[in-house]
Coordinates of C-alpha atoms in Angstrom, one line a residue:
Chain A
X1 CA 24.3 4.3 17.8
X2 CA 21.6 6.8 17.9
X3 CA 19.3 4.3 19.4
X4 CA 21.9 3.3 21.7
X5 CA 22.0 7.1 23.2
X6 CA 17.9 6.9 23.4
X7 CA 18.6 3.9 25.1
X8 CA 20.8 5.4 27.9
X9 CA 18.7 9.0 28.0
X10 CA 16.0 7.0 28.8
X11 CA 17.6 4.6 30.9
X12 CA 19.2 7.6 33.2
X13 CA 15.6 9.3 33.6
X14 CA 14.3 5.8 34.5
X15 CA 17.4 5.0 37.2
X16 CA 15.3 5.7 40.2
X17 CA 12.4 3.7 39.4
X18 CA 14.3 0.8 38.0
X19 CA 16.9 0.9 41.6
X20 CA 13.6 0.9 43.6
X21 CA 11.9 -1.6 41.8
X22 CA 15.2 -3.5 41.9
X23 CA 15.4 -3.5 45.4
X24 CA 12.2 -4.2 46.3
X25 CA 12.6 -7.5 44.4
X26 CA 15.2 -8.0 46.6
X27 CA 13.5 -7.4 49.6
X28 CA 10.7 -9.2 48.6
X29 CA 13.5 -12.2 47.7
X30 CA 14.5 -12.1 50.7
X31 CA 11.4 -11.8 52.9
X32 CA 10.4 -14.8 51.7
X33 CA 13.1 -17.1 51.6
X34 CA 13.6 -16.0 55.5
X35 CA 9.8 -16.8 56.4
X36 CA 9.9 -19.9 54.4
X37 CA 12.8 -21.3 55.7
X38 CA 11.9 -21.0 59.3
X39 CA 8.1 -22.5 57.9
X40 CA 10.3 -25.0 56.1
X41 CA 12.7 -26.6 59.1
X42 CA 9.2 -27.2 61.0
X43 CA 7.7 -28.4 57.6
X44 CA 10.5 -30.6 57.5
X45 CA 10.5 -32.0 61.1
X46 CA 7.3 -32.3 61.5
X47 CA 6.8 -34.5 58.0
X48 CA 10.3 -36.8 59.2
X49 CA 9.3 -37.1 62.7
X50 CA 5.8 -36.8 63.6
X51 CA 3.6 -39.5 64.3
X52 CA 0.8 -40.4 61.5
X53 CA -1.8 -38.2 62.8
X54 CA 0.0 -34.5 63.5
X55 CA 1.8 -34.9 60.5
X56 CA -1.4 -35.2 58.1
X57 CA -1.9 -31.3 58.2
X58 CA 2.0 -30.6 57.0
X59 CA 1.4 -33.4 54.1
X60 CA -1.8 -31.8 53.1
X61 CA -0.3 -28.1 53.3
X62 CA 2.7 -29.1 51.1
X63 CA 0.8 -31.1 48.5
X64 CA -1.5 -28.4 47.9
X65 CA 1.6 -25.7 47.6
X66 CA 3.1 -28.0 45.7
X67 CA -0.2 -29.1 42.9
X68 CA -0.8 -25.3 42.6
X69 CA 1.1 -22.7 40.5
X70 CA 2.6 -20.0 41.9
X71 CA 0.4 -17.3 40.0
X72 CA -2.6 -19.2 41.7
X73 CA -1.6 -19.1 45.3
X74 CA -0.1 -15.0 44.6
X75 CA -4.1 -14.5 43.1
X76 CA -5.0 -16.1 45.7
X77 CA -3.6 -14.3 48.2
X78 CA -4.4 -11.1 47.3
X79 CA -7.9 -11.6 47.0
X80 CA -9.0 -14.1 49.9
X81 CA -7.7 -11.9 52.8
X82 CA -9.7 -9.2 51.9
X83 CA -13.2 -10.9 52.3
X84 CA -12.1 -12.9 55.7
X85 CA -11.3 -9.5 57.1
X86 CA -7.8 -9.2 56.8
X87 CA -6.3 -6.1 54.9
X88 CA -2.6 -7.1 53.0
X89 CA -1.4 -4.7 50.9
X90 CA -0.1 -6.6 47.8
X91 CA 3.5 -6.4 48.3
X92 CA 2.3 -8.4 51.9
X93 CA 0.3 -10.4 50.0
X94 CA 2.8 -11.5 47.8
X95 CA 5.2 -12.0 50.4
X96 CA 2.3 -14.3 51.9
X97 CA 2.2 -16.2 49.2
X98 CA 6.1 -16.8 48.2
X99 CA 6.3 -17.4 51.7
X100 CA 4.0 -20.6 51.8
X101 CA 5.1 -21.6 48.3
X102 CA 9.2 -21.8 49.4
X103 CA 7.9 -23.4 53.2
X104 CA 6.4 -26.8 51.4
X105 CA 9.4 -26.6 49.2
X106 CA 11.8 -26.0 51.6
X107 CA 10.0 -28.6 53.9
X108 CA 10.2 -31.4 51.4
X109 CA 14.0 -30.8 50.9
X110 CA 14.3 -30.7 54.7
X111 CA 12.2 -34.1 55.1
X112 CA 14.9 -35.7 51.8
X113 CA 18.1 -34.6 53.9
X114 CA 17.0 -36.0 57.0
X115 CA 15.7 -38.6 55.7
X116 CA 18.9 -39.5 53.5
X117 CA 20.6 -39.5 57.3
X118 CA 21.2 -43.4 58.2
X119 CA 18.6 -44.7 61.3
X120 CA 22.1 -46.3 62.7
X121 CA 22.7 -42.8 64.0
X122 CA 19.4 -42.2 65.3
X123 CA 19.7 -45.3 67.2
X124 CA 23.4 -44.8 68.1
X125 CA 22.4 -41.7 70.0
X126 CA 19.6 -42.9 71.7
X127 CA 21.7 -45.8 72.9
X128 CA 24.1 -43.3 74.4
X129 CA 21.2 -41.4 76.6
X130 CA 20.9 -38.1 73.8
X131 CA 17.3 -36.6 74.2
X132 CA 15.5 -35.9 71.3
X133 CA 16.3 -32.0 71.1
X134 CA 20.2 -33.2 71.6
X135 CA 20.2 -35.6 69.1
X136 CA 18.5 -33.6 66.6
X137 CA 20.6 -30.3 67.5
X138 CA 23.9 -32.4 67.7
X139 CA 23.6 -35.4 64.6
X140 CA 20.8 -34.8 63.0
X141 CA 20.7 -31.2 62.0
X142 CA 24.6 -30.2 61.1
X143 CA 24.1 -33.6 58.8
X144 CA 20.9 -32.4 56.9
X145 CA 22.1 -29.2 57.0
X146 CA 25.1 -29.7 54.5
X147 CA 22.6 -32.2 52.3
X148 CA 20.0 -29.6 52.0
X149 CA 22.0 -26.5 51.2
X150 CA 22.8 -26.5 47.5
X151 CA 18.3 -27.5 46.9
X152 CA 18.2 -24.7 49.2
X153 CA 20.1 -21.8 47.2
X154 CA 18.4 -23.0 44.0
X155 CA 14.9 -22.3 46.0
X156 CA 16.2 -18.7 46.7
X157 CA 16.4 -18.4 42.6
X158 CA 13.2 -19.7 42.1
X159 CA 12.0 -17.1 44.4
X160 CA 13.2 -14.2 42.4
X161 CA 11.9 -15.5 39.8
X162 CA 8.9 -15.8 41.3
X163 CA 9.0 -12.2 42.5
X164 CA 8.8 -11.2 38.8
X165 CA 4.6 -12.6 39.0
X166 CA 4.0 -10.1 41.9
X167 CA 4.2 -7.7 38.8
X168 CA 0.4 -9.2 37.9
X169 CA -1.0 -8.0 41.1
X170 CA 0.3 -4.6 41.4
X171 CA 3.7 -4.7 43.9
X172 CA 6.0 -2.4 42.0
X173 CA 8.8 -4.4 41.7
X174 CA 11.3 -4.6 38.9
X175 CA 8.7 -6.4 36.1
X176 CA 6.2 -3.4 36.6
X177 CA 8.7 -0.6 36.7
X178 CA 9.8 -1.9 33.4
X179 CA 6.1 -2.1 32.0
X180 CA 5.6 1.4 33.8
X181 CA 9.0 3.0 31.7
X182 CA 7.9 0.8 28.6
X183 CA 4.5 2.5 28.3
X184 CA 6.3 5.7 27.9
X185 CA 8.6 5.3 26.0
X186 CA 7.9 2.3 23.9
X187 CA 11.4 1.2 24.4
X188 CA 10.1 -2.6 24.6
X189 CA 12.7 -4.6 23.5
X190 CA 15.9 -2.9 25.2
X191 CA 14.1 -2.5 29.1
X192 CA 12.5 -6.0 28.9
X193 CA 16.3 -6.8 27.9
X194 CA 17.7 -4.9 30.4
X195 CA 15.5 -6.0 33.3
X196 CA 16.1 -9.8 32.1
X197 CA 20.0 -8.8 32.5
X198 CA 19.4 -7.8 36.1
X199 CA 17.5 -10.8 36.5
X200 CA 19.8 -12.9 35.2
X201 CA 23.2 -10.9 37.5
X202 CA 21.4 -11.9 40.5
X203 CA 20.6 -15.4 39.4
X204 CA 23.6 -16.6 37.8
X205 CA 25.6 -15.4 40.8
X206 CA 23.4 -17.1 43.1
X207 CA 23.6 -20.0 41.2
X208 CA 27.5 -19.9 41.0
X209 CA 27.5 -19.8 44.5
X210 CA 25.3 -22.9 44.8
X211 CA 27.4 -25.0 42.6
X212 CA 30.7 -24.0 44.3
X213 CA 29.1 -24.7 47.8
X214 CA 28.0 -28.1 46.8
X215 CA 31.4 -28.8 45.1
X216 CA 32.9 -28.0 48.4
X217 CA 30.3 -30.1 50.7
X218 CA 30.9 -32.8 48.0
X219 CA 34.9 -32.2 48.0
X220 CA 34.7 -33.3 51.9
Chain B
X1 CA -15.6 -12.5 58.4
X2 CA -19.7 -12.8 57.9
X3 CA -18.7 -15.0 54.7
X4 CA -20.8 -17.6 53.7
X5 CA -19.9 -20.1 51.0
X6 CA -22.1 -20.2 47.6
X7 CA -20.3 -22.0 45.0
X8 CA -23.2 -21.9 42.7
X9 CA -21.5 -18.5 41.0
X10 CA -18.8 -20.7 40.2
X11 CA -20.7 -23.7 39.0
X12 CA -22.0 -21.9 36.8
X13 CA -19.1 -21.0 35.0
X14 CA -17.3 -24.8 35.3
X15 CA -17.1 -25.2 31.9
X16 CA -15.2 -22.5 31.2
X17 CA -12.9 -23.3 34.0
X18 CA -12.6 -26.6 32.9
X19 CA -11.9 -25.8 29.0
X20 CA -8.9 -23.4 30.8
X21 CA -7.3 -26.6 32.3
X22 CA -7.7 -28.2 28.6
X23 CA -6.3 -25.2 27.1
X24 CA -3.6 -25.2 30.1
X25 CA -2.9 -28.8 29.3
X26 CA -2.6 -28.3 25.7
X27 CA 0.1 -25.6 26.0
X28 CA 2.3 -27.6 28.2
X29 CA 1.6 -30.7 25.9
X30 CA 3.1 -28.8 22.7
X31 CA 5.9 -26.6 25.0
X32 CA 7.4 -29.7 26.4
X33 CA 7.2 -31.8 22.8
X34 CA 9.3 -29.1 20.9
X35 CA 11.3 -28.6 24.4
X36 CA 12.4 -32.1 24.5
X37 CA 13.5 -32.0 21.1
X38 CA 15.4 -28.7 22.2
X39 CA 16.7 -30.6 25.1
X40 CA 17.4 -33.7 23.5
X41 CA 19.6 -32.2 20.7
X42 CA 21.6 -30.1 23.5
X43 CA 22.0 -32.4 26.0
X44 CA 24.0 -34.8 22.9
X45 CA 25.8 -31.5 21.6
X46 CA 26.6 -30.8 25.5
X47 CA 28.6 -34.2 25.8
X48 CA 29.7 -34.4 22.1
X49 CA 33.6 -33.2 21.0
X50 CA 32.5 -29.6 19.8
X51 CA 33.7 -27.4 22.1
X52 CA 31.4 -24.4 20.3
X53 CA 28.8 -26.1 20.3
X54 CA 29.2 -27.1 24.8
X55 CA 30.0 -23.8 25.0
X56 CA 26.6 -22.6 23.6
X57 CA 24.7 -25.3 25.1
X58 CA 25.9 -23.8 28.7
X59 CA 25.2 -20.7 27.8
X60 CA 21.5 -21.5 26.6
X61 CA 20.6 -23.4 29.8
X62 CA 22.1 -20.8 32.3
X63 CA 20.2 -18.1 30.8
X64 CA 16.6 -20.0 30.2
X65 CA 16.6 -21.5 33.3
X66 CA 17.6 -18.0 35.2
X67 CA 15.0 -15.8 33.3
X68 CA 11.8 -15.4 35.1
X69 CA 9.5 -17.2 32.8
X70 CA 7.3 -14.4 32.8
X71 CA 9.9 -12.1 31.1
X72 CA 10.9 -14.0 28.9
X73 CA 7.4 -14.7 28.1
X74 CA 6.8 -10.8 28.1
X75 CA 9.6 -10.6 25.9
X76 CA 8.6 -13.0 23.0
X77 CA 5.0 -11.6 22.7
X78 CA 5.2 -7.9 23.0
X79 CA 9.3 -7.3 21.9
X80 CA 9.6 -10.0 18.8
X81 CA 7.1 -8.1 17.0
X82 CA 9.3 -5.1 16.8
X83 CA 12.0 -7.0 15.0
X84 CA 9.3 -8.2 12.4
X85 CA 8.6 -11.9 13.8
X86 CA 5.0 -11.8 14.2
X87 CA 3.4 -14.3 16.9
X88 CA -0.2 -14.8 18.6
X89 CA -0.7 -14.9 22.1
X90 CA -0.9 -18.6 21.8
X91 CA 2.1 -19.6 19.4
X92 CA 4.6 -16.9 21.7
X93 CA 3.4 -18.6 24.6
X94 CA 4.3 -21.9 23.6
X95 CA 7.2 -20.8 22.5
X96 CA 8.4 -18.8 25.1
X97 CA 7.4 -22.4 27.6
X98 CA 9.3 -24.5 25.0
X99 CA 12.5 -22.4 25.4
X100 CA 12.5 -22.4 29.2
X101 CA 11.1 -26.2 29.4
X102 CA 13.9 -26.7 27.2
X103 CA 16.7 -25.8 29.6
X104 CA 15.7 -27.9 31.9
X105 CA 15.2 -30.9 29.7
X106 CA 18.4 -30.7 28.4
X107 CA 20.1 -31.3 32.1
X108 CA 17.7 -33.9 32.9
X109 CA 19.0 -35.5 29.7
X110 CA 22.3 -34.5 29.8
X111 CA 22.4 -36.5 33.3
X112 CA 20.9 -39.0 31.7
X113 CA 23.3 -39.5 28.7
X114 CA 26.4 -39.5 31.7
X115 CA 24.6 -42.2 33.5
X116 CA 24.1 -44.5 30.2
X117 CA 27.1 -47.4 30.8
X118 CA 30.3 -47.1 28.5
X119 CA 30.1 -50.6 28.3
X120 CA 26.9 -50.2 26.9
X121 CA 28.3 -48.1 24.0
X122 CA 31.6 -49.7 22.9
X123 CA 29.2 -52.8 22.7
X124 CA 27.0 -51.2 20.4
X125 CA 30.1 -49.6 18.7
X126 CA 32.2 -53.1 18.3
X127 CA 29.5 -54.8 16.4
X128 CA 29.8 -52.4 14.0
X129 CA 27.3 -49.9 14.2
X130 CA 27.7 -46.3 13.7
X131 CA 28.3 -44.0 16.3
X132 CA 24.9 -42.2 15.0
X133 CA 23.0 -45.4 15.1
X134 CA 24.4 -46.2 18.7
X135 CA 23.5 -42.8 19.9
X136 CA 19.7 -43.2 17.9
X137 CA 19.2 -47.2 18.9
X138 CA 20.9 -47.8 22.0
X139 CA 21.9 -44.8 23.7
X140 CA 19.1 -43.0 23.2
X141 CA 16.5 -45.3 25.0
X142 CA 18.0 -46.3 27.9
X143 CA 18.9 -42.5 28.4
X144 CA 15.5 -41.6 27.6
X145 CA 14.0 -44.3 30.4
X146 CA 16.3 -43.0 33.1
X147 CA 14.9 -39.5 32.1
X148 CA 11.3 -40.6 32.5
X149 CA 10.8 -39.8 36.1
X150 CA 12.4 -36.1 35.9
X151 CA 10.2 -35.8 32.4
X152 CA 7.5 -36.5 34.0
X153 CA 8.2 -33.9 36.4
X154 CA 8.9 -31.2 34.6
X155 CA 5.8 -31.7 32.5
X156 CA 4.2 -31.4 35.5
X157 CA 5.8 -27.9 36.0
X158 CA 5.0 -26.8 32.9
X159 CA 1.3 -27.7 33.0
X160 CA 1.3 -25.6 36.3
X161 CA 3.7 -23.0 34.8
X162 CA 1.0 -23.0 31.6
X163 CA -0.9 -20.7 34.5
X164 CA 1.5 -17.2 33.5
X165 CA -0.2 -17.5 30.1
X166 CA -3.1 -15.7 31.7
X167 CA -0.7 -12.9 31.9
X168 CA -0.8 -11.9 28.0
X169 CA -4.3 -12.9 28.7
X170 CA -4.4 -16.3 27.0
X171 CA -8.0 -17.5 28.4
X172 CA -6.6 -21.0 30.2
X173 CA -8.0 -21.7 33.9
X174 CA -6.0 -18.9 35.9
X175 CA -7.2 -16.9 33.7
X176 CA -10.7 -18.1 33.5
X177 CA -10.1 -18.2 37.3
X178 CA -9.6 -14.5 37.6
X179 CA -12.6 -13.8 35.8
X180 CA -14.6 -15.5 37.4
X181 CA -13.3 -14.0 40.7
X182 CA -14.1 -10.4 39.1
X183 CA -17.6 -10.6 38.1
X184 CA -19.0 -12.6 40.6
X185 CA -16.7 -11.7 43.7
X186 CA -17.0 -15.7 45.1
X187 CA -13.2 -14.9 45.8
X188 CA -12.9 -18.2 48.4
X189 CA -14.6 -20.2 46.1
X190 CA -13.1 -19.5 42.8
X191 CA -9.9 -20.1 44.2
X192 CA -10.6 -23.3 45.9
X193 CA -12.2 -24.5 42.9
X194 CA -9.3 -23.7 40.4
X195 CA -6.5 -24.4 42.6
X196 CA -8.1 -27.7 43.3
X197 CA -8.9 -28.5 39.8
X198 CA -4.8 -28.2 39.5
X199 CA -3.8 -30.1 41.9
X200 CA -6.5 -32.8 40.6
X201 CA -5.5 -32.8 36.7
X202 CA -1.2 -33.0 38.3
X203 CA -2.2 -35.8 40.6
X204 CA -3.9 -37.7 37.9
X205 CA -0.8 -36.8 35.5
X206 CA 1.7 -38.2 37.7
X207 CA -0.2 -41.0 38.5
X208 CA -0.2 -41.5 34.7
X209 CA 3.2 -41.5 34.8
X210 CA 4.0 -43.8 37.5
X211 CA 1.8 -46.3 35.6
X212 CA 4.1 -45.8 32.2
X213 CA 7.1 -46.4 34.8
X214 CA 6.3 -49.9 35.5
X215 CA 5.6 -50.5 31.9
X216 CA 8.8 -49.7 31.1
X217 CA 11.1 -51.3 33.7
X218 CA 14.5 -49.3 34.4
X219 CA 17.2 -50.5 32.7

């Protein structure tokens, strides 16, 4: 029980850092799953329906985010910038790098929904005089949309735990405040407990929600 | 941006970048082995009668597969000590990868296991075998082929996952990688060279594995 108390002492002294590191995760979550996604939808329509030769460079891109680990690109992308002339601070370029890692991911989701969408429709709008932007924004689209959702949230999880590597490169997010308050106080059992909790709030909801959002789109 | 490209820096140090990818291989090899065991044992609890036992399957794959691998790595090399279970950088690593590899084995073969036919099973049941000898002889490898394709990929994960070991500063090719970028400061090249030697080695490995596919034809 004494432990316990410790436990909370320290935990009380370590709130702000922890609620800031917290956040930043977050925001850092978030960042990149908004880049990505946006990266991602031209990923994906450029990969379903370019011709051969303009959509080389989007098959090249996402095979290479998708052969390399994540810890590679983040490394990478905190180191390149600097000698082509381009100063990032880390949290940017870790934000960088999520942000290319969730576009090739979100892309090839993107290019499976449309994909999954039958070429009767594709013909059955063109037959009744839909240009391309009006068959994609009025068939295409709201179709892929309800396909590629669920993939999509699970990519958002995979992103915060991805945050967690930015810890290697110095963004103080949640891992390194919890290193920072470990090295203190040697508590290193209960805050790399207490930061997997945290982690695991934010997933499991978001999870949850994905499942009960696909049992709906599935229910229909 | 008056950079030139040498990649003789990081020539020099192929080897070692090279023995990192072994190393990096290695890992995953033994993570996924004990994983799939892991998974293989809870995906049969997870459709089995005990409801105990489903319960605590469900619980063991939501919080694996929800737990940034690097905590959880974190956790099993610099926390298990303090409870007396002493572990090298190398054996936490592996098992930290084989818990998390394990979660997601067991789903891939839990949807497996769904998709084997009943028909297939009251067959194997009405000529008398024993329901552990249908599960071990019939069940168990047409589950296991309709798992290939997803096993494959999650090896493939893990080999690229295998990269956070450089974290507790096990030498494999991110690692090796960083180093290299340190001392010599070839930052473009270094980074070309290991993050193509990555997407080389999982190229090769699922090409490996599309090759076992047609060897074994779905059932």
């Amino acid at each position: 029980m004494e432990l316990f108390d410790s436990f909370l002492q320290q935990l009380w002294i370590a709130r702000e850092a922890l609620w800031h590191g917290f956040m930043l995760t977050v925001g850092i979550s978030v960042a990149s799953i908004v880049f990505g996604t946006l990266l991602g939808c031209v990923v994906a329509l450029q990969l379903t329906y370019a011709p051969l030769l303009l959509r080389l460079p989007f098959r090249i891109y996402v095979d290479l985010m998708r052969g390399t680990p994540v810890l590679v690109l983040i490394l990478a992308s905190f180191y390149i910038p600097a000698v082509i002339g381009l100063s990032l601070s880390a949290t940017e370029a870790g934000i960088l790098a999520l942000s290319l890692f969730a576009g090739a991911h979100i892309g090839e989701l993107g290019r499976g929904a449309l994909q999954a969408i039958p070429p009767g429709q594709i013909e059955a709008g063109r037959s009744i005089g839909l240009t391309f932007p009006k068959l994609l924004a009025y068939v295409l689209v709201p179709q892929a949309l309800r396909a590629a959702l669920p993939p999509w949230i699970n990519t958002g999880v995979e992103l915060i735990k991805g945050s967690s590597l930015l810890s290697i490169i110095g963004v103080g997010e949640l891992l390194l405040k919890t290193q920072e308050i470990i090295g203190r106080n040697f508590m290193t059992i209960e805050f790399y407990v207490f930061a997997g909790v945290l982690y695991l709030i934010v997933n499991i909801a978001l999870d949850q929600f994905g499942k009960s959002v696909e049992r709906r789109m599935s229910a229909r | 941006m008056a950079y030139s490209l040498h990649f003789g820096a990081v020539w020099a140090s192929f080897d070692k970048l090279l023995e990192g990818l072994a190393l990096g291989l290695g890992l995953a090899v033994a993570a996924v082995a004990i994983g799939t065991v892991l998974g293989l044992v809870a995906a049969f609890a997870s459709v089995g009668p005990s409801r105990v036992a489903r319960a605590f399957v469900s619980a063991y794959v939501s919080l694996f597969r929800n737990l940034p691998l690097l905590v959880l790595v974190l956790l099993v090399y610099f926390a298990l000590p303090a409870t007396g279970i002493m572990l090298d950088k190398y054996q936490s690593f592996v098992g930290a990868l084989a818990l998390y590899s394990g979660a997601y084995l067991t789903e891939i073969f839990r949807a497996g296991l769904i998709s084997v036919p009943v028909g297939l099973r009251e067959a194997a049941r009405s000529i008398g075998l024993t329901r552990l000898q249908t599960n071990l002889s019939v069940v168990a490898p047409v589950m296991l082929r309709n798992a290939l394709p997803s096993l494959g990929n999650t090896f493939i994960g893990m080999f690229k996952d295998s990269s956070i070991a450089a974290a507790i500063a096990v030498p494999e090719l991110t690692f090796e990688a960083r180093k290299i970028n340190v001392d010599t400061f070839r930052v473009i090249e270094t980074w070309m060279v290991a993050s193509g030697l990555y997407i080389v080695a999982c190229a090769i490995i699922a090409a490996l594995l599309r090759r076992l596919e047609r060897r074994f034809p779905k059932f």
